Coordinates of C-alpha atoms and ligand atoms in Angstrom, one line a residue:
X1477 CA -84.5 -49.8 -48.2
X1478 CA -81.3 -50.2 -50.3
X1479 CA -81.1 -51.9 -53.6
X1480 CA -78.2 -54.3 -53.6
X1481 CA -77.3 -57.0 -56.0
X1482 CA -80.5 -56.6 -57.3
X1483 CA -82.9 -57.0 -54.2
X1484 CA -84.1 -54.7 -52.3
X1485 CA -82.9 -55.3 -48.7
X1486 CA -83.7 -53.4 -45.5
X1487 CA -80.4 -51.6 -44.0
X1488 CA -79.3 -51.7 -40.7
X1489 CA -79.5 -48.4 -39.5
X1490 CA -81.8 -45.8 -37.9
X1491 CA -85.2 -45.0 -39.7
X1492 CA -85.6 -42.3 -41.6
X1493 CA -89.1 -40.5 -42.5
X1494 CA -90.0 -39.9 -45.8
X1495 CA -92.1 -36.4 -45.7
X1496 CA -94.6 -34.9 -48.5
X1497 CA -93.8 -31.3 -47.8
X1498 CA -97.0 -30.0 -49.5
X1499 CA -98.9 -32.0 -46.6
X1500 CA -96.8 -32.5 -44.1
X1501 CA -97.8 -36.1 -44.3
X1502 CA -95.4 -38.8 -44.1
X1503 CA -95.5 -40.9 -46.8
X1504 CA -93.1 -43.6 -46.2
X1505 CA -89.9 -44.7 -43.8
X1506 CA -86.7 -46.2 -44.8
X1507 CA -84.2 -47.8 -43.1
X1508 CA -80.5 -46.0 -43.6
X1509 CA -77.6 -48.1 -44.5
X1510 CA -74.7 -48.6 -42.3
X1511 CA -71.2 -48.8 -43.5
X1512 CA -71.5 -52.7 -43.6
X1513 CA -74.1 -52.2 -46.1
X1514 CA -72.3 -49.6 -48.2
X1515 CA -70.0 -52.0 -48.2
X1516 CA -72.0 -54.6 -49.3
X1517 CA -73.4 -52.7 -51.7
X1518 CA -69.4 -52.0 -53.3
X1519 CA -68.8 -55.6 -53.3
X1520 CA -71.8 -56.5 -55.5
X1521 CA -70.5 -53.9 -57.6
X1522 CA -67.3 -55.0 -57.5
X1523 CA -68.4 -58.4 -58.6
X1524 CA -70.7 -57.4 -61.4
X1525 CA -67.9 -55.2 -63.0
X1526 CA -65.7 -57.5 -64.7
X1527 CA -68.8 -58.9 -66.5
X1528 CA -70.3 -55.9 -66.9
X1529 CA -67.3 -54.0 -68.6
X1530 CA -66.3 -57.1 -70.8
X1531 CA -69.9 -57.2 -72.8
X1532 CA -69.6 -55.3 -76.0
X1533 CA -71.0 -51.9 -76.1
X1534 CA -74.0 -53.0 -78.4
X1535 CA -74.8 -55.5 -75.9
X1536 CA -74.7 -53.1 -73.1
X1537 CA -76.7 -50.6 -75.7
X1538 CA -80.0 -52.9 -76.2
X1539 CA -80.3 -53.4 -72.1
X1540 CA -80.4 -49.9 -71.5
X1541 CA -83.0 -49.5 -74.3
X1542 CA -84.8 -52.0 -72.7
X1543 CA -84.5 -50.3 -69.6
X1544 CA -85.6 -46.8 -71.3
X1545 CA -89.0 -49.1 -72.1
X1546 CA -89.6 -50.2 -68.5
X1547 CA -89.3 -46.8 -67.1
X1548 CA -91.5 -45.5 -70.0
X1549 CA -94.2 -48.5 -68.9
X1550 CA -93.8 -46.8 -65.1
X1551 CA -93.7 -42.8 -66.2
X1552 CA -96.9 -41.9 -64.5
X1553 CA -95.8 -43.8 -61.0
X1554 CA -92.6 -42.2 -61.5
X1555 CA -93.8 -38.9 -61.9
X1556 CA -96.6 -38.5 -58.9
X1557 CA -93.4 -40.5 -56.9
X1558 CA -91.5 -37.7 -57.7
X1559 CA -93.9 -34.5 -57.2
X1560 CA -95.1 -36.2 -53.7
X1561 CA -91.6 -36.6 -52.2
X1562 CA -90.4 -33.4 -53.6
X1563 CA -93.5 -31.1 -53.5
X1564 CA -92.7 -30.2 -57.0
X1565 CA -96.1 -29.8 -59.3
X1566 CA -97.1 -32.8 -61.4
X1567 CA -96.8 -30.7 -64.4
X1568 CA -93.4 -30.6 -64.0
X1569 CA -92.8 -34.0 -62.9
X1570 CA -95.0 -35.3 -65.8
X1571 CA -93.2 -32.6 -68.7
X1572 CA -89.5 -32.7 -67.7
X1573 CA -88.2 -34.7 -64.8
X1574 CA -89.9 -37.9 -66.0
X1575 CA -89.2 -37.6 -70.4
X1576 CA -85.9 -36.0 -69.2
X1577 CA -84.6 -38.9 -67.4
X1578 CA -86.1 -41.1 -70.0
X1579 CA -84.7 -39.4 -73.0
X1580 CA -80.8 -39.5 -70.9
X1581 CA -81.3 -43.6 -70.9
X1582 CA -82.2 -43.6 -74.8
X1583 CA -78.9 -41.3 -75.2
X1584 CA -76.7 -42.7 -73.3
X1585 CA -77.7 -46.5 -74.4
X1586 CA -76.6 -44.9 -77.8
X1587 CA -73.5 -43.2 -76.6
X1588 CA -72.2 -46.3 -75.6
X1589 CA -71.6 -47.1 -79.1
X1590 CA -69.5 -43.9 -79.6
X1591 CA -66.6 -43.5 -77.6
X1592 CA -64.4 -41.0 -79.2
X1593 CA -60.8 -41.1 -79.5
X1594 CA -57.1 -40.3 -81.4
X1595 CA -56.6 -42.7 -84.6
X1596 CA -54.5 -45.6 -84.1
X1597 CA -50.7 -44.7 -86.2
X1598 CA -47.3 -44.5 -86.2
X1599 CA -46.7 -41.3 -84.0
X1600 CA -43.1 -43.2 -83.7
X1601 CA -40.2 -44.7 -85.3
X1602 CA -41.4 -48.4 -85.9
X1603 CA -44.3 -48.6 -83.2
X1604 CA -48.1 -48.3 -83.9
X1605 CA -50.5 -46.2 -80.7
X1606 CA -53.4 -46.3 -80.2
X1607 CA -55.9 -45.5 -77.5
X1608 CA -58.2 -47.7 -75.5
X1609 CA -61.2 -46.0 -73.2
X1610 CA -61.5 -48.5 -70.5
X1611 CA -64.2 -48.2 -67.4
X1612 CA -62.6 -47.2 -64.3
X1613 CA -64.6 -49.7 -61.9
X1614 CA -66.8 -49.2 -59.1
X1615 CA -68.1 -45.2 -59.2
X1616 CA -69.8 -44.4 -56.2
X1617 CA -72.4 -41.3 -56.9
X1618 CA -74.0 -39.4 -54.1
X1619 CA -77.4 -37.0 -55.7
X1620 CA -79.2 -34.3 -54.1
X1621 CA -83.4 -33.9 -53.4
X1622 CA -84.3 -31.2 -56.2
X1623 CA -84.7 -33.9 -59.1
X1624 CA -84.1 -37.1 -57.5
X1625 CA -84.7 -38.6 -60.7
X1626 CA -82.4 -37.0 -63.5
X1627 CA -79.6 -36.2 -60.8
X1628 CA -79.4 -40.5 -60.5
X1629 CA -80.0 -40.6 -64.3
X1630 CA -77.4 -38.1 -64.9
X1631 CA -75.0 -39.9 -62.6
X1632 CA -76.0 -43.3 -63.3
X1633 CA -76.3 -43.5 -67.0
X1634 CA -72.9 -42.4 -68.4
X1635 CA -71.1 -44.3 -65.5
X1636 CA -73.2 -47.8 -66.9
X1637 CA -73.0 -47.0 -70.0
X1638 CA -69.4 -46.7 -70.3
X1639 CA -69.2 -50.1 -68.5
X1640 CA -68.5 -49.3 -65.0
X1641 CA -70.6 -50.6 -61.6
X1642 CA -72.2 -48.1 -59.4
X1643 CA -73.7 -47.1 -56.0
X1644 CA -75.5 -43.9 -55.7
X1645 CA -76.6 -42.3 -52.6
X1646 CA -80.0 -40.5 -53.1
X1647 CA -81.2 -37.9 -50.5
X1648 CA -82.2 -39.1 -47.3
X1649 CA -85.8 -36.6 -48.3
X1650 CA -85.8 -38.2 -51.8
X1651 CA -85.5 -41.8 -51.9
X1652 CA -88.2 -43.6 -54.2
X1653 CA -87.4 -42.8 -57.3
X1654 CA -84.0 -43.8 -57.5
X1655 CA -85.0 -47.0 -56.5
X1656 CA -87.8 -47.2 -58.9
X1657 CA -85.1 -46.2 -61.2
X1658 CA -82.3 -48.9 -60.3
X1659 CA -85.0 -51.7 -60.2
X1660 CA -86.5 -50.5 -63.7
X1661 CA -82.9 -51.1 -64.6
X1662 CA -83.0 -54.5 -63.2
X1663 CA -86.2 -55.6 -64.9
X1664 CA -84.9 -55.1 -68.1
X1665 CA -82.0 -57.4 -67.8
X1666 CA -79.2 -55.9 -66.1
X1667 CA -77.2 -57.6 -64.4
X1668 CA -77.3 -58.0 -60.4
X1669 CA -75.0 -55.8 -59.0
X1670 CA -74.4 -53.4 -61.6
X1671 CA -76.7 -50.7 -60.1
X1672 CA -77.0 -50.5 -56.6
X1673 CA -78.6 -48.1 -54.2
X1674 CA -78.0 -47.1 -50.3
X1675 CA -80.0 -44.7 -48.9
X1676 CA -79.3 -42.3 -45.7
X1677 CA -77.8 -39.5 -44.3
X1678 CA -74.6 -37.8 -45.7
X1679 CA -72.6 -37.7 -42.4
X1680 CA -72.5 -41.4 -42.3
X1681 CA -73.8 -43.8 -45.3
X1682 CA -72.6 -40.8 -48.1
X1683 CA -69.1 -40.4 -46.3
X1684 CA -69.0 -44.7 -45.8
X1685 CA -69.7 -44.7 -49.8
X1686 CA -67.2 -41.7 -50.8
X1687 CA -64.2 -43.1 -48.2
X1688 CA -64.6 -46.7 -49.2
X1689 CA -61.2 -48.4 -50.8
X1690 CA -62.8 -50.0 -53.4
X1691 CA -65.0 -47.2 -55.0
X1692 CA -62.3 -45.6 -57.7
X1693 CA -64.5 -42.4 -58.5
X1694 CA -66.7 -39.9 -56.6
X1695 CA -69.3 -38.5 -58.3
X1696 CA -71.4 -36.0 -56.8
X1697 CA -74.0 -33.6 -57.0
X1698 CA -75.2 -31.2 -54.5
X1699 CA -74.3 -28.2 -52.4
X1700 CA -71.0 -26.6 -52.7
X1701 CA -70.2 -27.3 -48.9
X1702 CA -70.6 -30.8 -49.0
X1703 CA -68.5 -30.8 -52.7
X1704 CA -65.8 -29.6 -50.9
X1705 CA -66.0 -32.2 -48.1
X1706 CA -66.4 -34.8 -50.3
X1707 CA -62.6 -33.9 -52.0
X1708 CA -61.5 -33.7 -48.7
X1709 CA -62.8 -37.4 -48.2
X1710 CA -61.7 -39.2 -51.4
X1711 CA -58.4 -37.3 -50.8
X1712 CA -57.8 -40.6 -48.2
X1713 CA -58.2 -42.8 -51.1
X1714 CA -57.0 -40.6 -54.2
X1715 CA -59.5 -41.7 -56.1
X1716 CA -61.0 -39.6 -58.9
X1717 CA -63.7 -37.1 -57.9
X1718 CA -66.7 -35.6 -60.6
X1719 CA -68.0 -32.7 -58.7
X1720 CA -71.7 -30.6 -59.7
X1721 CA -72.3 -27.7 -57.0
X1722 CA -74.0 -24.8 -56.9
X1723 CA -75.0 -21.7 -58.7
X1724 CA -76.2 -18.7 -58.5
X1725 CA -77.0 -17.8 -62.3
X1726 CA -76.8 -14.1 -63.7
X1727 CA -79.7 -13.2 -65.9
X1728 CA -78.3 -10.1 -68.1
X1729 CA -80.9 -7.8 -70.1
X1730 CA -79.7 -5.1 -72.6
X1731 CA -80.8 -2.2 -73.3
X1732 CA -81.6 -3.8 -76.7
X1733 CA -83.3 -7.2 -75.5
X1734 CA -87.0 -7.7 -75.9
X1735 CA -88.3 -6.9 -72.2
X1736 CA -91.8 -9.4 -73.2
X1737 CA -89.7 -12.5 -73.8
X1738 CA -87.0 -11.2 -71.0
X1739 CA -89.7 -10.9 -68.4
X1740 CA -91.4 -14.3 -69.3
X1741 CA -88.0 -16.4 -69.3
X1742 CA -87.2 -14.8 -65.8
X1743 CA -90.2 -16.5 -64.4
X1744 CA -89.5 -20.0 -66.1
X1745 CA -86.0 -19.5 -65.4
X1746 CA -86.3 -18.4 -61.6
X1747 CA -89.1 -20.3 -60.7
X1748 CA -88.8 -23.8 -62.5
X1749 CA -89.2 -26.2 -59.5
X1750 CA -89.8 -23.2 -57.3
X1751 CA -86.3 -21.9 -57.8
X1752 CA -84.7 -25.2 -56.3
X1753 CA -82.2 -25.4 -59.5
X1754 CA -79.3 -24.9 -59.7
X1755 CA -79.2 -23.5 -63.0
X1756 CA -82.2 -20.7 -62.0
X1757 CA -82.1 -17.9 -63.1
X1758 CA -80.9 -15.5 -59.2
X1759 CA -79.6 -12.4 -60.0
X1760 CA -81.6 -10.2 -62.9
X1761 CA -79.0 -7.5 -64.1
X1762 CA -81.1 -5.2 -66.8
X1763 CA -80.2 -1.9 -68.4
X1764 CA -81.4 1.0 -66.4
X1765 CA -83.8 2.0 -69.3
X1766 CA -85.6 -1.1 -68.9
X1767 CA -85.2 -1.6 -65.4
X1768 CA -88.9 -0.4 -64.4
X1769 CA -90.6 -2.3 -66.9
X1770 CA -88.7 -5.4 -66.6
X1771 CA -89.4 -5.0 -63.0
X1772 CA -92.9 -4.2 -63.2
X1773 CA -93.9 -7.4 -65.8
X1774 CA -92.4 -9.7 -64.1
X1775 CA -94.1 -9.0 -60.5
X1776 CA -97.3 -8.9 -62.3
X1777 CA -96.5 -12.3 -64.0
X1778 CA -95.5 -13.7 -60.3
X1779 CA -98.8 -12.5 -59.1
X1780 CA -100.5 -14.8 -61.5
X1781 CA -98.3 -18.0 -60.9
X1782 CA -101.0 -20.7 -59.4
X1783 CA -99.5 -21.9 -56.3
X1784 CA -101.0 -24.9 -54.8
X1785 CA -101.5 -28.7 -54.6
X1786 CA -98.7 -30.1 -56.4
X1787 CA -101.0 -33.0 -57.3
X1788 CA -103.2 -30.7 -59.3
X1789 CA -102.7 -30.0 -63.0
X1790 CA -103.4 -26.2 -62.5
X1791 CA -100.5 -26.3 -60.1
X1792 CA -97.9 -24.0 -61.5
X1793 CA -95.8 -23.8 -57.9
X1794 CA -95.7 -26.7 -55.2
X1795 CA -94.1 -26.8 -52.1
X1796 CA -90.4 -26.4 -51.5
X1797 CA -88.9 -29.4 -49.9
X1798 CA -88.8 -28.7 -46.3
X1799 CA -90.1 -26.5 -43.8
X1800 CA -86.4 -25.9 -42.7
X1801 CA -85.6 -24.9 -46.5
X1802 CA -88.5 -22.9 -46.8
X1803 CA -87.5 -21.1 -43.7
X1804 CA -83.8 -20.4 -44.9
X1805 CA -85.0 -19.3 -47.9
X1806 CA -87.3 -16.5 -46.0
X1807 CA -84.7 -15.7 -43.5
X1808 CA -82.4 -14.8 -46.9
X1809 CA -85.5 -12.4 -47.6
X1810 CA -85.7 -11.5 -44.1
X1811 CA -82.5 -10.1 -44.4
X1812 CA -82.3 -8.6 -47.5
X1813 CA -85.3 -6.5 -46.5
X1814 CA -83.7 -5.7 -43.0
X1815 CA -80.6 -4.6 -45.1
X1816 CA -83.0 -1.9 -46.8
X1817 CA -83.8 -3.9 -50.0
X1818 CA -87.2 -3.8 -51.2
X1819 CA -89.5 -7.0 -51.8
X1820 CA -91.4 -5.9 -54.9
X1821 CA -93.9 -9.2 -54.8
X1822 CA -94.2 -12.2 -52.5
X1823 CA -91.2 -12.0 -49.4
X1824 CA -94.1 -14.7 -47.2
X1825 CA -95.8 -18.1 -47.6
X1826 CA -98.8 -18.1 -49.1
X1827 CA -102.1 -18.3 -47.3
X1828 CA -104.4 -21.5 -46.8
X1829 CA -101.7 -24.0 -47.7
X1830 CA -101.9 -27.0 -45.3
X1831 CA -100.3 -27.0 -41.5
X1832 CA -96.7 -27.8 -41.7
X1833 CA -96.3 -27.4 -45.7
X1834 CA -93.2 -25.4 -47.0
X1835 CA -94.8 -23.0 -49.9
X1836 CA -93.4 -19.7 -50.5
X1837 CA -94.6 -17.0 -52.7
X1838 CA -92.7 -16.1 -55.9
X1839 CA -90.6 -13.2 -54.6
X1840 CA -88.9 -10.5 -56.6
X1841 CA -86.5 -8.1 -54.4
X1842 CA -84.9 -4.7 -55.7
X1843 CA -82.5 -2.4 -54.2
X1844 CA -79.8 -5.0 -52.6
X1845 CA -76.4 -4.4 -52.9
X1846 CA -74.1 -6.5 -55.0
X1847 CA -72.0 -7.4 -52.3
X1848 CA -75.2 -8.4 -50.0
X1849 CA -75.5 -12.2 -49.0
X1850 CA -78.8 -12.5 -51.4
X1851 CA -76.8 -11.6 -54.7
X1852 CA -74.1 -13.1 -53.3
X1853 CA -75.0 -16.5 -52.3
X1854 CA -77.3 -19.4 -53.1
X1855 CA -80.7 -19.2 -52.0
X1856 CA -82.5 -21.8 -53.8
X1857 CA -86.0 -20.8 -53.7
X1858 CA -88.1 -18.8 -56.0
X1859 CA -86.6 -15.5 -55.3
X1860 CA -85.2 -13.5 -58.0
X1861 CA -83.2 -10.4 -57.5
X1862 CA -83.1 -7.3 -59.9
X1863 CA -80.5 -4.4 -60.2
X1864 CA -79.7 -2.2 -62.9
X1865 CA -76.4 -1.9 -64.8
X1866 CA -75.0 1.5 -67.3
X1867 CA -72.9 -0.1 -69.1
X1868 CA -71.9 -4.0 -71.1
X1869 CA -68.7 -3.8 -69.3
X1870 CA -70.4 -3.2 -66.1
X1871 CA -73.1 -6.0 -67.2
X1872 CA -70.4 -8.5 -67.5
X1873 CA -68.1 -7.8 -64.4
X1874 CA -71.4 -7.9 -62.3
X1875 CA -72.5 -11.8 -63.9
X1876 CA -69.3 -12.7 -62.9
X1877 CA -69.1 -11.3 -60.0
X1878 CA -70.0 -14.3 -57.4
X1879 CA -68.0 -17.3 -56.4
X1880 CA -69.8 -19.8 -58.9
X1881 CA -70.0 -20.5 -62.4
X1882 CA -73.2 -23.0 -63.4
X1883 CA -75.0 -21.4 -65.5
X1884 CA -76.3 -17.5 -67.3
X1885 CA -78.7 -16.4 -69.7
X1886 CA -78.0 -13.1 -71.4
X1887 CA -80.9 -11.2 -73.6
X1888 CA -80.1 -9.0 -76.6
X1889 CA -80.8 -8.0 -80.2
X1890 CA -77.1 -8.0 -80.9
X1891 CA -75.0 -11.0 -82.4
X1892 CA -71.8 -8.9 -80.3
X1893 CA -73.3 -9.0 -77.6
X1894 CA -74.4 -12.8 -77.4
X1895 CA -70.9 -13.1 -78.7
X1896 CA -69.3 -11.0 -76.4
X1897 CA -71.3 -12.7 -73.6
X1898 CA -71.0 -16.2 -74.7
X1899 CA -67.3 -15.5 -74.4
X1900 CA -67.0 -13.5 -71.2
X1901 CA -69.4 -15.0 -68.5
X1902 CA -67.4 -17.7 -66.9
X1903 CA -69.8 -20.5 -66.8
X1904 CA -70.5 -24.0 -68.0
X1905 CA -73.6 -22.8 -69.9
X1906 CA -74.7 -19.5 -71.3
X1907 CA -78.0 -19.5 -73.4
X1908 CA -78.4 -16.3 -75.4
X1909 CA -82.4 -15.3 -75.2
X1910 CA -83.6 -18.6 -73.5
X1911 CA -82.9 -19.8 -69.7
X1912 CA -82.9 -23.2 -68.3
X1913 CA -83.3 -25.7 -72.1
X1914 CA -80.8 -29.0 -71.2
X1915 CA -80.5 -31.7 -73.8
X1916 CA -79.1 -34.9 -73.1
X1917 CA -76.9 -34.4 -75.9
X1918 CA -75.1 -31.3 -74.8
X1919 CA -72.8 -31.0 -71.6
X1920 CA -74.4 -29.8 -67.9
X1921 CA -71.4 -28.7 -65.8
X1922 CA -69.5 -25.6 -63.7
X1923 CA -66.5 -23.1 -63.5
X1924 CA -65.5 -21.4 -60.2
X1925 CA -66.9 -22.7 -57.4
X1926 CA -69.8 -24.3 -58.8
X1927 CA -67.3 -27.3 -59.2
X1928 CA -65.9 -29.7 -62.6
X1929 CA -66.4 -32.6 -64.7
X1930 CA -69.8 -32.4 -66.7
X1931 CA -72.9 -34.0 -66.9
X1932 CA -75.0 -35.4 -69.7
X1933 CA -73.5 -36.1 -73.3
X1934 CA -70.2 -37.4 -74.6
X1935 CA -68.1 -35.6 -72.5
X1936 CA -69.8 -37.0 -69.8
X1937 CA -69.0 -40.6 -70.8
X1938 CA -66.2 -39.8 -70.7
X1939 CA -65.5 -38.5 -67.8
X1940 CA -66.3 -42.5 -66.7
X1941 CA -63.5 -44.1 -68.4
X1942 CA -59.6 -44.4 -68.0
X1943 CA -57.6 -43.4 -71.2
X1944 CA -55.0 -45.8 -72.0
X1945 CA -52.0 -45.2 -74.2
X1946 CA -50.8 -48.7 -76.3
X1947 CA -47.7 -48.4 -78.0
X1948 CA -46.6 -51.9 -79.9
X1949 CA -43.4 -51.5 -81.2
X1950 CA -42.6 -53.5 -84.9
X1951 CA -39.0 -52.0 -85.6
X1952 CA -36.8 -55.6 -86.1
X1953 CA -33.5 -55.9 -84.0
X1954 CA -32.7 -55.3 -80.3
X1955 CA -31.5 -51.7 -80.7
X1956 CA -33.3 -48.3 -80.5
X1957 CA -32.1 -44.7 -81.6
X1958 CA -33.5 -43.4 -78.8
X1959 CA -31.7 -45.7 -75.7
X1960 CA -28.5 -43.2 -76.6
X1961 CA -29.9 -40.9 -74.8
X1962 CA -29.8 -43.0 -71.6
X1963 CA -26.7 -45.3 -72.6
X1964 CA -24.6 -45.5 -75.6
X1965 CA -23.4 -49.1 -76.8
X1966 CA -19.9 -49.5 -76.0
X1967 CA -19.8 -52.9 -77.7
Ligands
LIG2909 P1 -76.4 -31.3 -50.1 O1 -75.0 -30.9 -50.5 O2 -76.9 -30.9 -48.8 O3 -76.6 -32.8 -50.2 C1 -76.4 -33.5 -51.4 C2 -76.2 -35.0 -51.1 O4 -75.0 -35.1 -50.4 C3 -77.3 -35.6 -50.3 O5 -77.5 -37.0 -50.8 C4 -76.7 -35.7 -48.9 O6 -77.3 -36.7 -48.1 C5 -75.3 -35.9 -49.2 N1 -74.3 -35.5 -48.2 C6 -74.5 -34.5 -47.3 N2 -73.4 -34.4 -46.5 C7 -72.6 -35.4 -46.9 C8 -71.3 -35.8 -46.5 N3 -70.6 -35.2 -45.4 N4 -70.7 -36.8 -47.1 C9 -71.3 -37.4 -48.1 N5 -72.5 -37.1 -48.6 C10 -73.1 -36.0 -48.0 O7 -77.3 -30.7 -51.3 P2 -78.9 -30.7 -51.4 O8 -79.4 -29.7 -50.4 O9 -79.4 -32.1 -51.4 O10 -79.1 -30.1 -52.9 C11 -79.1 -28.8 -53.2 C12 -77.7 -28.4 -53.7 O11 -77.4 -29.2 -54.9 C13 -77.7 -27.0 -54.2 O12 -76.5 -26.4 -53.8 C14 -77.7 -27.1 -55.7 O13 -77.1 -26.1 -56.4 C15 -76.9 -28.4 -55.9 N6 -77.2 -29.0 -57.2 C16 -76.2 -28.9 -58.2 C17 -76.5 -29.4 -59.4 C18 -75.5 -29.3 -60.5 O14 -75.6 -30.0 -61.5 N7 -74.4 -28.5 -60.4 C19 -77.7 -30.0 -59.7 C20 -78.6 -30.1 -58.7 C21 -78.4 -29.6 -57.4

């Protein structure tokens, strides 16, 4: 189904199943769009933007509050939507995904109201500037499967808010709860055409929306691969492009952190919806004093983790999303094991787990080298790696020693250390002591290859609007000082 102009219509392309992977079941089929209904979908935009932008930002505010309601009234459906089509547990679904999103509609129906900018003033002879922050137009968003739901929030939200029309393309495995989403949006009074939604594949309904003439901004969120094909795409049309990508985030113990809370943030931060984050804590670099008790804790804490049902409340691990994920993820282990690294805990899929499901174990591997494809590259499963480090200099080099830039955590006693860290580890976030907290109020984004433009809060908003410059000049008579410099008055 795609949501356009505030129906939902069938598309016209091939079917597409929708898959629990903790069951293998199929749960659901939708029909992909076609480039006529992308474009369909960009004229309703098109025509609900003039409106749309022109409403004040207090009127625009109270419909997204209103919207934050509806999707408060559905939070339940939302949530067992969103742990069925991802495998995710419910716990998860139900404590972050669901009030996350939630909480990102209540913020950005209040950032509206709080566009930032230079004071208006004389900044020359005889003229008053000032700045307007205008909507660009029709954004057209394209969000990966790992949190169907924030990635449309974050994309849809500050694009909305700020006054522009959107289509987002969710994942072809994901579908449901962006619609939920867009039609939540709808019931509370938006207009038609303000929010729409195409489903399908990348190859052809993503690269229809991202190629399309009348979509001014790209904003996407996924892998780093399709990030960079997605520039090479709205290159054709110049149009502005909002890229989040990968990340393959360094988790750095001192010699002087608390190994206790260390160990215990590793396992939030590496296996929050089974390691599928982009933000997860990867690559554990801890002082060689600590290195065997780090190590040791936090296999015994993966050994506990409940894995199971997602459905279930006891449920601490689902099911990654695919069988052909889970599988890439073990072949990284595969290899890293092959390559003489040792798997500490986990390196399998867990036994009696239904036919066809995609669980893997919580899997903690020592002894690879740095320059090895598992420290190196993005496995996105619950896999952490550990090596030790001598020295802070050493510490730092290693965090930043990968191609991306998302997100690090770094664990110490010492305010010159945090400091030192804060400053050093070329990221978009660093949390000193903690691993994985987002707010809606403080920016989500990357450095390196992990991509640009951020996500969530004001800068956000921003990054949906045009800045315009409007000088009005008051100085009486026809004459300038200035036009000497490009042609003197001869009389
Ligand atoms: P993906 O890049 O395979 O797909 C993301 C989206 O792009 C999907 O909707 C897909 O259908 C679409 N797509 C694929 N090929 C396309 C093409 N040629 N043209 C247009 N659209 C295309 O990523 P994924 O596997 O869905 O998600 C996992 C990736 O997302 C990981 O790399 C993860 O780090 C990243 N991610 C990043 C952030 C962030 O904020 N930086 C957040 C979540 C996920």
């Amino acid at each position: 189904m795609q949501f356009i102009n505030g129906e939902l219509i069938a598309g016209s392309g091939e079917q597409i199943e929708v898959i629990n992977p903790a069951t293998a079941e199929v749960t659901g089929t939708l029909t992909a769009a076609e480039p006529a209904d992308v474009d369909a979908a960009v004229q309703a935009a098109k025509n609900a933007f003039p409106a749309w932008s022109r409403l004040t930002p207090g009127e625009r505010s109270d419909l997204m509050l209103a919207w934050a309601q509806a999707l408060r009234d559905q939070a339940d459906e939302l949530a067992a939507t969103e742990s069925r089509e991802t495998g995710k547990s419910i716990r998860l679904a139900t404590g972050f995904d669901v009030p996350g999103s939630i909480d990102n509609t209540v913020f950005f129906a209040g950032a509206a109201r709080h566009l930032q900018g230079l004071s208006a003033g004389e900044y020359w002879p005889g003229a008053t500037s000032m700045i307007r922050r205008e909507p660009i137009g029709v954004i057209g968003s394209i969000a990966p499967w790992n949190y169907p739901l924030q990635m449309a929030a974050w994309k849809i939200l500050p694009a909305v808010a700020a006054g522009n029309a959107i289509v987002l393309k969710p994942s072809e495995l994901t579908p449901s709860t962006t619609l939920a989403f867009a039609r939540a949006a709808s019931e509370a009074g938006i207009p038609p055409g303000v929010i729409n939604v195409v489903n399908g594949y990348g190859r052809v309904t993503g690269e229809a929306l991202v190629g399309h003439p009348d979509v001014a901004m790209t904003s996407f969120t996924g892998s780093t691969a399709v990030g960079r094909r997605i520039m090479e795409i709205a290159a054709g049309t110049g149009k502005r492009v909002h890229l989040e990508l990968g990340g393959k985030a360094p988790f750095v113990v001192f010699d002087d952190a608390d190994v206790e809370a260390a160990a215990r943030g590793a396992i939030a931060g590496s296996l929050i919806n089974g390691g599928q984050d982009c933000t997860a804590a990867t690559r554990a670099y801890v002082h060689r004093s600590l290195f065997g008790e780090f190590t040791e804790r936090v296999a015994a804490l993966m050994e506990q983790i409940v894995i199971g049902d997602p459905s279930d409340e006891d449920t601490d691990l689902g099911s990654l999303i695919s069988v052909a994920h889970r599988d890439r993820v073990a072949g990284f282990v595969e290899r890293a094991q092959a390559s003489g690294a040792r798997v500490l805990t986990g390196g399998e899929a867990p036994q009696d787990v239904p036919a066809g499901s995609a669980f893997y174990r919580p899997t903690l591997i020592v002894g690879a080298e740095q320059d090895s494809e598992v420290v190196q590259q993005e496995i996105f499963g619950p896999v952490l790696v550990a090596l030790p480090f001598e020295t802070d200099d050493e510490a730092i080099a290693l965090a930043n020693d990968t191609p991306y830039g998302l997100a690090a955590s770094a664990w110490t006693s010492s305010v010159n250390r945090s400091m030192r860290a804060a400053e050093e580890i070329a990221a978009g976030t660093v949390w000193i002591n903690e691993h994985i907290p987002i707010m809606s109020e403080m920016p989500h984004g990357g450095y390196k290859s992990s991509g640009f433009g951020k996500d969530m809060s004001a800068y956000s908003l921003e990054e949906y609007t045009n800045i315009k410059h409007v000088l009005i000049d008051r100085s009486p008579g026809s004459t300038r000082d200035w036009h000497d410099a490009v042609f003197r008055d001869r009389g």
